[in-house]
Protein backbone atom coordinates (compact mmCIF):
# COMPACT_ATOMS: atom_id res chain seq x y z
CA UNK A 1 0.00 0.00 0.00
CA UNK A 2 3.04 2.28 0.13
CA UNK A 3 4.03 4.80 -2.53
CA UNK A 4 0.45 5.49 -3.55
CA UNK A 5 1.65 8.81 -4.91
CA UNK A 6 3.04 6.93 -7.90
CA UNK A 7 -0.48 6.13 -9.07
CA UNK A 8 -2.67 9.21 -8.96
CA UNK A 9 -0.47 12.11 -8.02
CA UNK A 10 2.89 11.72 -9.74
CA UNK A 11 1.29 12.66 -13.02
CA UNK A 12 -0.17 15.78 -11.44
CA UNK A 13 3.12 16.80 -9.87
CA UNK A 14 5.08 16.15 -13.07
CA UNK A 15 2.98 18.52 -15.14
CA UNK A 16 1.95 20.90 -12.32
CA UNK A 17 -1.38 21.28 -14.04
CA UNK A 18 -4.68 19.49 -13.86
CA UNK A 19 -5.15 16.55 -16.15
CA UNK A 20 -7.64 16.21 -18.94
CA UNK A 21 -9.07 12.96 -20.28
CA UNK A 22 -9.76 11.57 -16.80
CA UNK A 23 -11.99 8.59 -16.23
CA UNK A 24 -15.57 9.51 -17.05
CA UNK A 25 -18.49 7.98 -15.22
CA UNK A 26 -21.55 10.14 -15.68
CA UNK A 27 -23.99 7.92 -13.82
CA UNK A 28 -22.39 8.34 -10.38
CA UNK A 29 -23.00 10.39 -7.28
CA UNK A 30 -20.90 13.54 -7.44
CA UNK A 31 -19.65 15.50 -4.49
CA UNK A 32 -18.72 19.15 -4.11
CA UNK A 33 -20.20 22.51 -3.24
CA UNK A 34 -22.11 22.71 -6.49
CA UNK A 35 -24.04 19.51 -5.83
CA UNK A 36 -25.09 20.29 -2.30
CA UNK A 37 -22.74 17.68 -0.81
CA UNK A 38 -19.73 18.30 1.38
CA UNK A 39 -16.92 20.46 0.05
CA UNK A 40 -13.55 18.99 -0.88
CA UNK A 41 -11.85 22.01 0.75
CA UNK A 42 -9.46 20.66 3.37
CA UNK A 43 -6.68 18.13 3.82
CA UNK A 44 -7.02 14.54 2.58
CA UNK A 45 -4.86 11.44 3.21
CA UNK A 46 -4.19 8.90 0.46
CA UNK A 47 -5.14 5.43 1.71
CA UNK A 48 -5.62 3.23 -1.36
CA UNK A 49 -6.02 3.04 -5.13
CA UNK A 50 -8.96 1.56 -7.04
CA UNK A 51 -8.19 0.05 -10.45
CA UNK A 52 -11.53 0.37 -12.19
CA UNK A 53 -13.84 2.71 -14.08
CA UNK A 54 -16.85 2.70 -11.73
CA UNK A 55 -16.04 4.17 -8.29
CA UNK A 56 -19.30 2.71 -6.95
CA UNK A 57 -17.61 -0.70 -7.12
CA UNK A 58 -14.61 0.36 -5.03
CA UNK A 59 -14.21 -1.41 -1.70
CA UNK A 60 -13.11 0.82 1.16
CA UNK A 61 -11.31 -0.46 4.21
CA UNK A 62 -13.30 -0.76 7.39
CA UNK A 63 -14.04 2.64 8.88
CA UNK A 64 -11.21 4.13 10.98
CA UNK A 65 -8.70 1.41 10.10
CA UNK A 66 -6.56 3.27 7.54
CA UNK A 67 -3.19 2.16 8.84
CA UNK A 68 -0.93 3.75 6.25
CA UNK A 69 -0.91 7.08 4.40
CA UNK A 70 2.12 8.50 2.57
CA UNK A 71 0.50 11.22 0.46
CA UNK A 72 -1.68 14.18 1.42
CA UNK A 73 -3.66 16.55 -0.78
CA UNK A 74 -4.73 19.95 0.53
CA UNK A 75 -7.43 21.82 -1.36
CA UNK A 76 -7.64 25.43 -0.21
CA UNK A 77 -10.49 27.86 -0.64
CA UNK A 78 -7.96 30.25 -2.19
CA UNK A 79 -7.71 28.20 -5.38
CA UNK A 80 -4.51 26.30 -4.51
CA UNK A 81 -3.98 22.54 -4.36
CA UNK A 82 -0.91 21.45 -2.38
CA UNK A 83 0.47 17.93 -2.62
CA UNK A 84 2.52 16.59 0.29
CA UNK A 85 4.36 13.38 1.00
CA UNK A 86 5.80 12.10 4.26
CA UNK A 87 8.66 9.80 5.09
CA UNK A 88 6.97 8.86 8.35
CA UNK A 89 4.39 6.18 8.97
CA UNK A 90 1.01 7.86 9.22
CA UNK A 91 -2.36 6.35 10.07
CA UNK A 92 -5.83 7.88 10.11
CA UNK A 93 -8.67 7.15 12.52
CA UNK A 94 -11.84 9.24 12.82
CA UNK A 95 -10.13 11.88 10.70
CA UNK A 96 -7.22 12.23 13.16
CA UNK A 97 -3.73 11.65 11.73
CA UNK A 98 -1.29 9.89 14.06
CA UNK A 99 2.35 8.87 13.65
CA UNK A 100 3.35 12.21 12.15
CA UNK A 101 2.73 15.92 12.71
CA UNK A 102 1.92 18.54 10.11
CA UNK A 103 5.55 19.72 10.18
CA UNK A 104 6.56 16.27 8.88
CA UNK A 105 4.75 16.86 5.59
CA UNK A 106 7.07 17.62 2.66
CA UNK A 107 5.58 19.83 -0.07
CA UNK A 108 5.84 17.96 -3.35
CA UNK A 109 4.13 20.52 -5.55
CA UNK A 110 1.33 23.07 -5.90
CA UNK A 111 -0.97 24.25 -8.65
CA UNK A 112 -3.98 26.49 -9.02
CA UNK A 113 -7.59 25.68 -9.86
CA UNK A 114 -10.56 27.81 -10.84
CA UNK A 115 -13.35 25.83 -9.17
CA UNK A 116 -14.03 22.46 -7.61
CA UNK A 117 -17.66 21.49 -7.76
CA UNK A 118 -20.13 19.15 -9.43
CA UNK A 119 -17.54 16.39 -9.42
CA UNK A 120 -14.91 18.30 -11.43
CA UNK A 121 -11.82 20.30 -10.48
CA UNK A 122 -11.30 22.78 -13.30
CA UNK A 123 -8.60 25.21 -14.40
CA UNK A 124 -7.47 26.76 -17.66
CA UNK A 125 -5.19 23.76 -18.14
CA UNK A 126 -7.85 21.08 -18.02
CA UNK A 127 -10.12 19.18 -15.67
CA UNK A 128 -9.84 16.41 -13.13
CA UNK A 129 -12.75 14.27 -11.96
CA UNK A 130 -13.49 13.60 -8.32
CA UNK A 131 -16.14 11.55 -6.54
CA UNK A 132 -17.35 11.56 -2.92
CA UNK A 133 -19.23 8.47 -1.67
CA UNK A 134 -19.51 10.22 1.72
CA UNK A 135 -18.43 13.61 3.05
CA UNK A 136 -15.22 12.20 4.54
CA UNK A 137 -14.18 9.97 1.62
CA UNK A 138 -12.80 11.29 -1.66
CA UNK A 139 -11.81 9.61 -4.94
CA UNK A 140 -9.69 11.42 -7.55
CA UNK A 141 -9.46 10.09 -11.09
CA UNK A 142 -6.01 9.11 -12.29
CA UNK A 143 -4.59 9.76 -15.74
CA UNK A 144 -4.62 5.98 -16.07
CA UNK A 145 -7.75 3.92 -15.45
CA UNK A 146 -8.49 4.12 -11.76
CA UNK A 147 -9.08 6.39 -8.77
CA UNK A 148 -6.92 7.44 -5.86
CA UNK A 149 -8.82 6.94 -2.58
CA UNK A 150 -8.57 9.51 0.23
CA UNK A 151 -10.03 10.17 3.67
CA UNK A 152 -10.51 13.62 5.18
CA UNK A 153 -8.08 14.75 7.87
CA UNK A 154 -9.52 16.82 10.70
CA UNK A 155 -6.46 17.17 12.91
CA UNK A 156 -3.01 15.81 13.71
CA UNK A 157 -2.86 13.84 16.95
CA UNK A 158 -3.25 16.09 19.97
CA UNK A 159 -2.39 19.26 18.03
CA UNK A 160 -4.93 22.04 18.35
CA UNK A 161 -4.74 23.06 14.72
CA UNK A 162 -7.37 21.78 12.34
CA UNK A 163 -5.76 22.03 8.90
CA UNK A 164 -8.43 20.20 6.99
CA UNK A 165 -11.47 21.83 8.48
CA UNK A 166 -14.04 19.81 10.39
CA UNK A 167 -16.47 18.12 7.98
CA UNK A 168 -19.02 17.61 10.69
CA UNK A 169 -22.00 19.90 10.63
CA UNK A 170 -24.21 21.26 13.34
CA UNK A 171 -27.43 19.48 14.04
CA UNK A 172 -28.88 16.44 15.74
CA UNK A 173 -27.52 12.92 15.69
CA UNK A 174 -30.37 10.42 16.17
CA UNK A 175 -28.44 7.35 14.99
CA UNK A 176 -26.90 4.25 16.47
CA UNK A 177 -23.38 4.14 15.01
CA UNK A 178 -21.45 1.14 13.74
CA UNK A 179 -18.02 0.59 12.19
CA UNK A 180 -19.49 -0.10 8.74
CA UNK A 181 -22.32 1.57 6.84
CA UNK A 182 -24.73 -0.20 4.51
CA UNK A 183 -24.09 0.85 0.91
CA UNK A 184 -26.75 -1.14 -0.96
CA UNK A 185 -29.69 -3.29 0.04
CA UNK A 186 -31.08 -5.60 -2.64
CA UNK A 187 -34.50 -7.08 -1.88
CA UNK A 188 -35.33 -10.10 -4.06
CA UNK A 189 -38.89 -11.40 -3.89
CA UNK A 190 -39.92 -14.97 -4.60
CA UNK A 191 -42.56 -13.67 -6.99
CA UNK A 192 -41.65 -11.27 -9.78
CA UNK A 193 -39.92 -8.10 -8.75
CA UNK A 194 -37.03 -6.77 -6.74
CA UNK A 195 -35.81 -3.57 -5.11
CA UNK A 196 -32.38 -2.00 -4.90
CA UNK A 197 -31.77 0.74 -2.34
CA UNK A 198 -28.57 2.82 -2.33
CA UNK A 199 -27.65 4.77 0.83
CA UNK A 200 -25.54 7.93 1.14
CA UNK A 201 -24.11 9.50 4.32
CA UNK A 202 -22.45 12.67 5.59
CA UNK A 203 -19.22 13.11 7.57
CA UNK A 204 -21.04 12.21 10.78
CA UNK A 205 -22.24 8.89 9.30
CA UNK A 206 -25.79 10.22 9.24
CA UNK A 207 -27.99 9.16 6.36
CA UNK A 208 -28.47 12.01 3.88
CA UNK A 209 -30.09 10.21 0.95
CA UNK A 210 -31.52 6.85 -0.06
CA UNK A 211 -32.63 5.95 -3.58
CA UNK A 212 -34.81 2.89 -4.20
CA UNK A 213 -35.40 1.47 -7.67
CA UNK A 214 -38.18 -1.12 -7.84
CA UNK A 215 -39.74 -3.40 -10.42
CA UNK A 216 -42.55 -5.93 -10.30
CA UNK A 217 -41.50 -7.47 -13.60
CA UNK A 218 -43.69 -5.09 -15.58
CA UNK A 219 -43.64 -1.65 -14.01
CA UNK A 220 -40.75 0.27 -12.50
CA UNK A 221 -40.73 2.97 -9.85
CA UNK A 222 -38.23 5.16 -8.03
CA UNK A 223 -38.39 6.42 -4.46
CA UNK A 224 -35.85 9.02 -3.32
CA UNK A 225 -35.50 10.01 0.32
CA UNK A 226 -33.44 13.02 1.38
CA UNK A 227 -32.70 14.11 4.94
CA UNK A 228 -31.79 17.60 6.16
CA UNK A 229 -30.47 18.16 9.69
CA UNK A 230 -30.68 21.13 12.01
CA UNK A 231 -30.37 21.71 15.74
CA UNK A 232 -33.20 19.95 17.51
CA UNK A 233 -34.44 17.86 14.61
CA UNK A 234 -34.34 16.85 10.98
CA UNK A 235 -36.61 16.66 7.94
CA UNK A 236 -37.14 13.56 5.80
CA UNK A 237 -38.49 14.22 2.30
CA UNK A 238 -39.68 11.19 0.29
CA UNK A 239 -40.65 11.42 -3.39
CA UNK A 240 -42.22 8.42 -5.14
CA UNK A 241 -42.36 8.27 -8.93
CA UNK A 242 -43.92 5.58 -11.15
CA UNK A 243 -44.55 6.54 -14.75
CA UNK A 244 -46.52 9.79 -14.71
CA UNK A 245 -47.75 9.23 -11.12
CA UNK A 246 -45.91 10.75 -8.18
CA UNK A 247 -46.48 11.69 -4.58
CA UNK A 248 -44.48 13.38 -1.84
CA UNK A 249 -44.31 12.65 1.88
CA UNK A 250 -42.55 14.91 4.38
CA UNK A 251 -41.63 13.91 7.93
CA UNK A 252 -40.56 16.59 10.41
CA UNK A 253 -38.74 15.02 13.38
CA UNK A 254 -37.92 16.55 16.75
CA UNK A 255 -34.99 15.20 18.77
CA UNK A 256 -34.11 15.69 22.44
CA UNK A 257 -30.70 16.44 23.95
CA UNK A 258 -29.88 12.71 24.08
CA UNK A 259 -30.43 12.39 20.33
CA UNK A 260 -33.65 10.41 20.71
CA UNK A 261 -36.62 11.17 18.48
CA UNK A 262 -39.43 12.59 20.61
CA UNK A 263 -41.97 12.90 17.81
CA UNK A 264 -42.69 13.73 14.21
CA UNK A 265 -45.36 15.29 12.00
CA UNK A 266 -46.20 13.95 8.55
CA UNK A 267 -47.42 15.71 5.42
CA UNK A 268 -48.81 13.97 2.33
CA UNK A 269 -48.62 15.95 -0.93
CA UNK A 270 -48.45 19.12 1.14
CA UNK A 271 -51.41 18.39 3.45
CA UNK A 272 -50.97 17.65 7.19
CA UNK A 273 -51.44 13.98 8.03
CA UNK A 274 -50.59 11.95 11.14
CA UNK A 275 -48.40 12.96 14.10
CA UNK A 276 -46.51 10.77 16.56
CA UNK A 277 -44.87 11.21 19.95
CA UNK A 278 -42.60 8.91 21.97
CA UNK A 279 -41.57 8.50 25.59
CA UNK A 280 -38.42 6.73 26.80
CA UNK A 281 -37.20 4.67 29.71
CA UNK A 282 -33.59 3.49 30.07
CA UNK A 283 -32.93 4.89 26.59
CA UNK A 284 -35.67 2.84 24.88
CA UNK A 285 -38.93 4.04 23.33
CA UNK A 286 -41.50 2.53 25.70
CA UNK A 287 -44.60 4.17 24.27
CA UNK A 288 -45.87 5.68 21.04
CA UNK A 289 -48.92 7.90 20.61
CA UNK A 290 -50.43 8.35 17.15
CA UNK A 291 -52.62 11.35 16.34
CA UNK A 292 -54.70 11.19 13.18
CA UNK A 293 -56.92 13.85 11.59
CA UNK A 294 -59.34 11.02 10.83
CA UNK A 295 -59.79 9.94 14.46
CA UNK A 296 -60.92 11.93 17.46
CA UNK A 297 -58.97 9.79 19.93
CA UNK A 298 -55.20 9.16 19.81
CA UNK A 299 -53.93 5.59 19.57
CA UNK A 300 -51.47 4.30 22.17
CA UNK A 301 -48.82 1.61 21.72
CA UNK A 302 -46.92 0.26 24.73
CA UNK A 303 -43.53 -1.34 24.09
CA UNK A 304 -41.87 -4.08 26.13
CA UNK A 305 -38.03 -4.15 26.20
CA UNK A 306 -35.70 -6.73 27.76
CA UNK A 307 -31.93 -6.09 27.84
CA UNK A 308 -32.19 -3.52 25.07
CA UNK A 309 -34.34 -5.69 22.80
CA UNK A 310 -37.91 -4.93 21.76
CA UNK A 311 -39.97 -7.96 22.74
CA UNK A 312 -43.35 -6.58 21.70
CA UNK A 313 -44.57 -3.27 20.37
CA UNK A 314 -43.67 -0.88 17.57
CA UNK A 315 -41.06 1.76 16.75
CA UNK A 316 -40.11 3.78 13.68
CA UNK A 317 -37.61 1.07 12.73
CA UNK A 318 -39.60 -2.03 13.69
CA UNK A 319 -43.21 -2.90 12.74
CA UNK A 320 -45.77 -3.75 15.41
CA UNK A 321 -45.31 -7.33 16.54
CA UNK A 322 -43.58 -9.79 18.84
CA UNK A 323 -39.86 -10.53 18.43
CA UNK A 324 -37.30 -13.23 19.22
CA UNK A 325 -33.54 -12.78 18.80
CA UNK A 326 -30.21 -14.40 18.02
CA UNK A 327 -27.30 -14.06 20.42
CA UNK A 328 -25.42 -12.05 17.79
CA UNK A 329 -25.02 -8.31 18.22
CA UNK A 330 -27.05 -6.17 15.83
CA UNK A 331 -24.39 -4.33 13.80
CA UNK A 332 -26.66 -3.21 10.94
CA UNK A 333 -27.11 0.54 10.67
CA UNK A 334 -30.15 -0.08 8.42
CA UNK A 335 -33.11 -2.15 9.63
CA UNK A 336 -34.03 -4.48 6.79
CA UNK A 337 -37.73 -4.72 7.71
CA UNK A 338 -38.46 -1.00 7.34
CA UNK A 339 -35.30 -0.05 5.42
CA UNK A 340 -34.95 2.84 7.89
CA UNK A 341 -31.74 3.75 9.73
CA UNK A 342 -31.15 2.35 13.20
CA UNK A 343 -32.39 5.25 15.31
CA UNK A 344 -31.43 5.55 18.98
CA UNK A 345 -33.90 3.93 21.33
CA UNK A 346 -35.81 2.45 18.40
CA UNK A 347 -33.54 -0.48 17.52
CA UNK A 348 -32.79 -3.75 19.33
CA UNK A 349 -29.29 -4.69 20.46
CA UNK A 350 -29.47 -8.17 18.90
CA UNK A 351 -30.38 -9.43 15.45
CA UNK A 352 -33.96 -10.66 15.37
CA UNK A 353 -34.64 -14.27 14.41
CA UNK A 354 -38.44 -14.12 14.15
CA UNK A 355 -41.26 -11.60 14.07
CA UNK A 356 -44.97 -12.18 14.52
CA UNK A 357 -46.58 -9.09 13.00
CA UNK A 358 -50.31 -8.66 12.53
CA UNK A 359 -50.81 -12.41 12.86
CA UNK A 360 -48.19 -13.30 10.23
CA UNK A 361 -44.97 -15.13 11.11
CA UNK A 362 -41.57 -14.14 9.70
CA UNK A 363 -38.34 -16.07 10.34
CA UNK A 364 -34.82 -15.05 9.36
CA UNK A 365 -31.56 -16.82 8.52
CA UNK A 366 -28.31 -14.88 8.15
CA UNK A 367 -25.08 -15.27 6.22
CA UNK A 368 -22.13 -13.30 7.64
CA UNK A 369 -18.86 -12.13 6.12
CA UNK A 370 -15.44 -12.66 7.69
CA UNK A 371 -15.90 -9.55 9.84
CA UNK A 372 -19.19 -10.71 11.28
CA UNK A 373 -21.50 -8.45 9.27
CA UNK A 374 -24.66 -9.81 7.63
CA UNK A 375 -24.34 -9.97 3.85
CA UNK A 376 -27.42 -12.08 3.14
CA UNK A 377 -30.68 -12.53 5.02
CA UNK A 378 -33.35 -15.05 3.98
CA UNK A 379 -36.82 -14.17 5.24
CA UNK A 380 -39.48 -16.88 5.31
CA UNK A 381 -43.01 -15.51 5.53
CA UNK A 382 -46.04 -17.61 6.43
CA UNK A 383 -49.56 -16.24 5.94
CA UNK A 384 -53.02 -17.56 5.17
CA UNK A 385 -52.05 -17.64 1.48
CA UNK A 386 -49.04 -19.84 2.17
CA UNK A 387 -45.24 -19.43 2.54
CA UNK A 388 -43.15 -16.87 0.68
CA UNK A 389 -39.39 -16.22 0.62
CA UNK A 390 -37.66 -12.84 0.42
CA UNK A 391 -33.88 -12.49 0.17
CA UNK A 392 -31.95 -9.41 1.36
CA UNK A 393 -28.41 -8.92 0.02
CA UNK A 394 -26.24 -6.28 1.70
CA UNK A 395 -23.04 -4.46 0.70
CA UNK A 396 -21.05 -2.00 2.80
CA UNK A 397 -18.85 1.05 2.29
């Protein structure tokens, strides 16, 4: 993994200009100030190289385990890109560089750029493509086929300086956090049809967007969910499109000082709909109250928890029912039943093995990768109409 500079950056340093003719991949998620994603302004550490044309297929190391970095790229808001190397042994965890200090960086070269947005760094000399799967991961196209892979640096060890700028934003954090984040969830039904959901995150590992493409073998549809965070809450905007038909749902969440969701209001195609509120005990949502404009009386749901696991009841992440569990820790940041993130106080500590919801029985069998993360889940569903199998396939960043 050493000498990564020889792949992506030597060509840049040699010419001292931006490269043209970089890898082109139009159908990818772009990062940058022009696309509403995080800015690439700041300092980035080179941690790997991906030999391929589609950055979506790149496999990143497990979060916070980048054990070697020998090249650093600094993109300034003054239109300068500085390229550094180090003779020391640097590692990066949670954006903090250890093993070296900033004074150990050796300036290899600098050049100017006009703008860096919409996935392109541009100057009079040419253009260079970049790609951001999350706000703290960056990929820069090489002159050859491939992408240099970088992680954002927030600080050096215990130093007070923050050369790269902090990518984290203000606002609430309602999530349970895990070392790996779900990238795609494929849902394959026994009958015709399947879904693919792609998830995107910010520098705080909070979900910012999910895009679901669905087909029943005849018709196709797309559902796009975007999330916007602010102090005290966040907004979830869901747009469904199938042919010429579309609808929009908006969820406005409030969050307390512990990061737990205390309630939310829903709007359907602009009109107010249902509202919900939650109460907590020992960090778990023990009750839910549903207010509907179509009912004079609110509806109450009482939840039973044992050792951090929902035994019966309902949360945002888990449908109303009764649950049994495996002994394995739940390390999924996305709940496969609702395809929602694992919100604090709403998610069980263990992976469920069965659910009895609305009189129907669901059982689950898991396949794990070498790191103990589920990569395949087989759901067997038994109803009055008979059994049915659904398969969930999971990839990670």
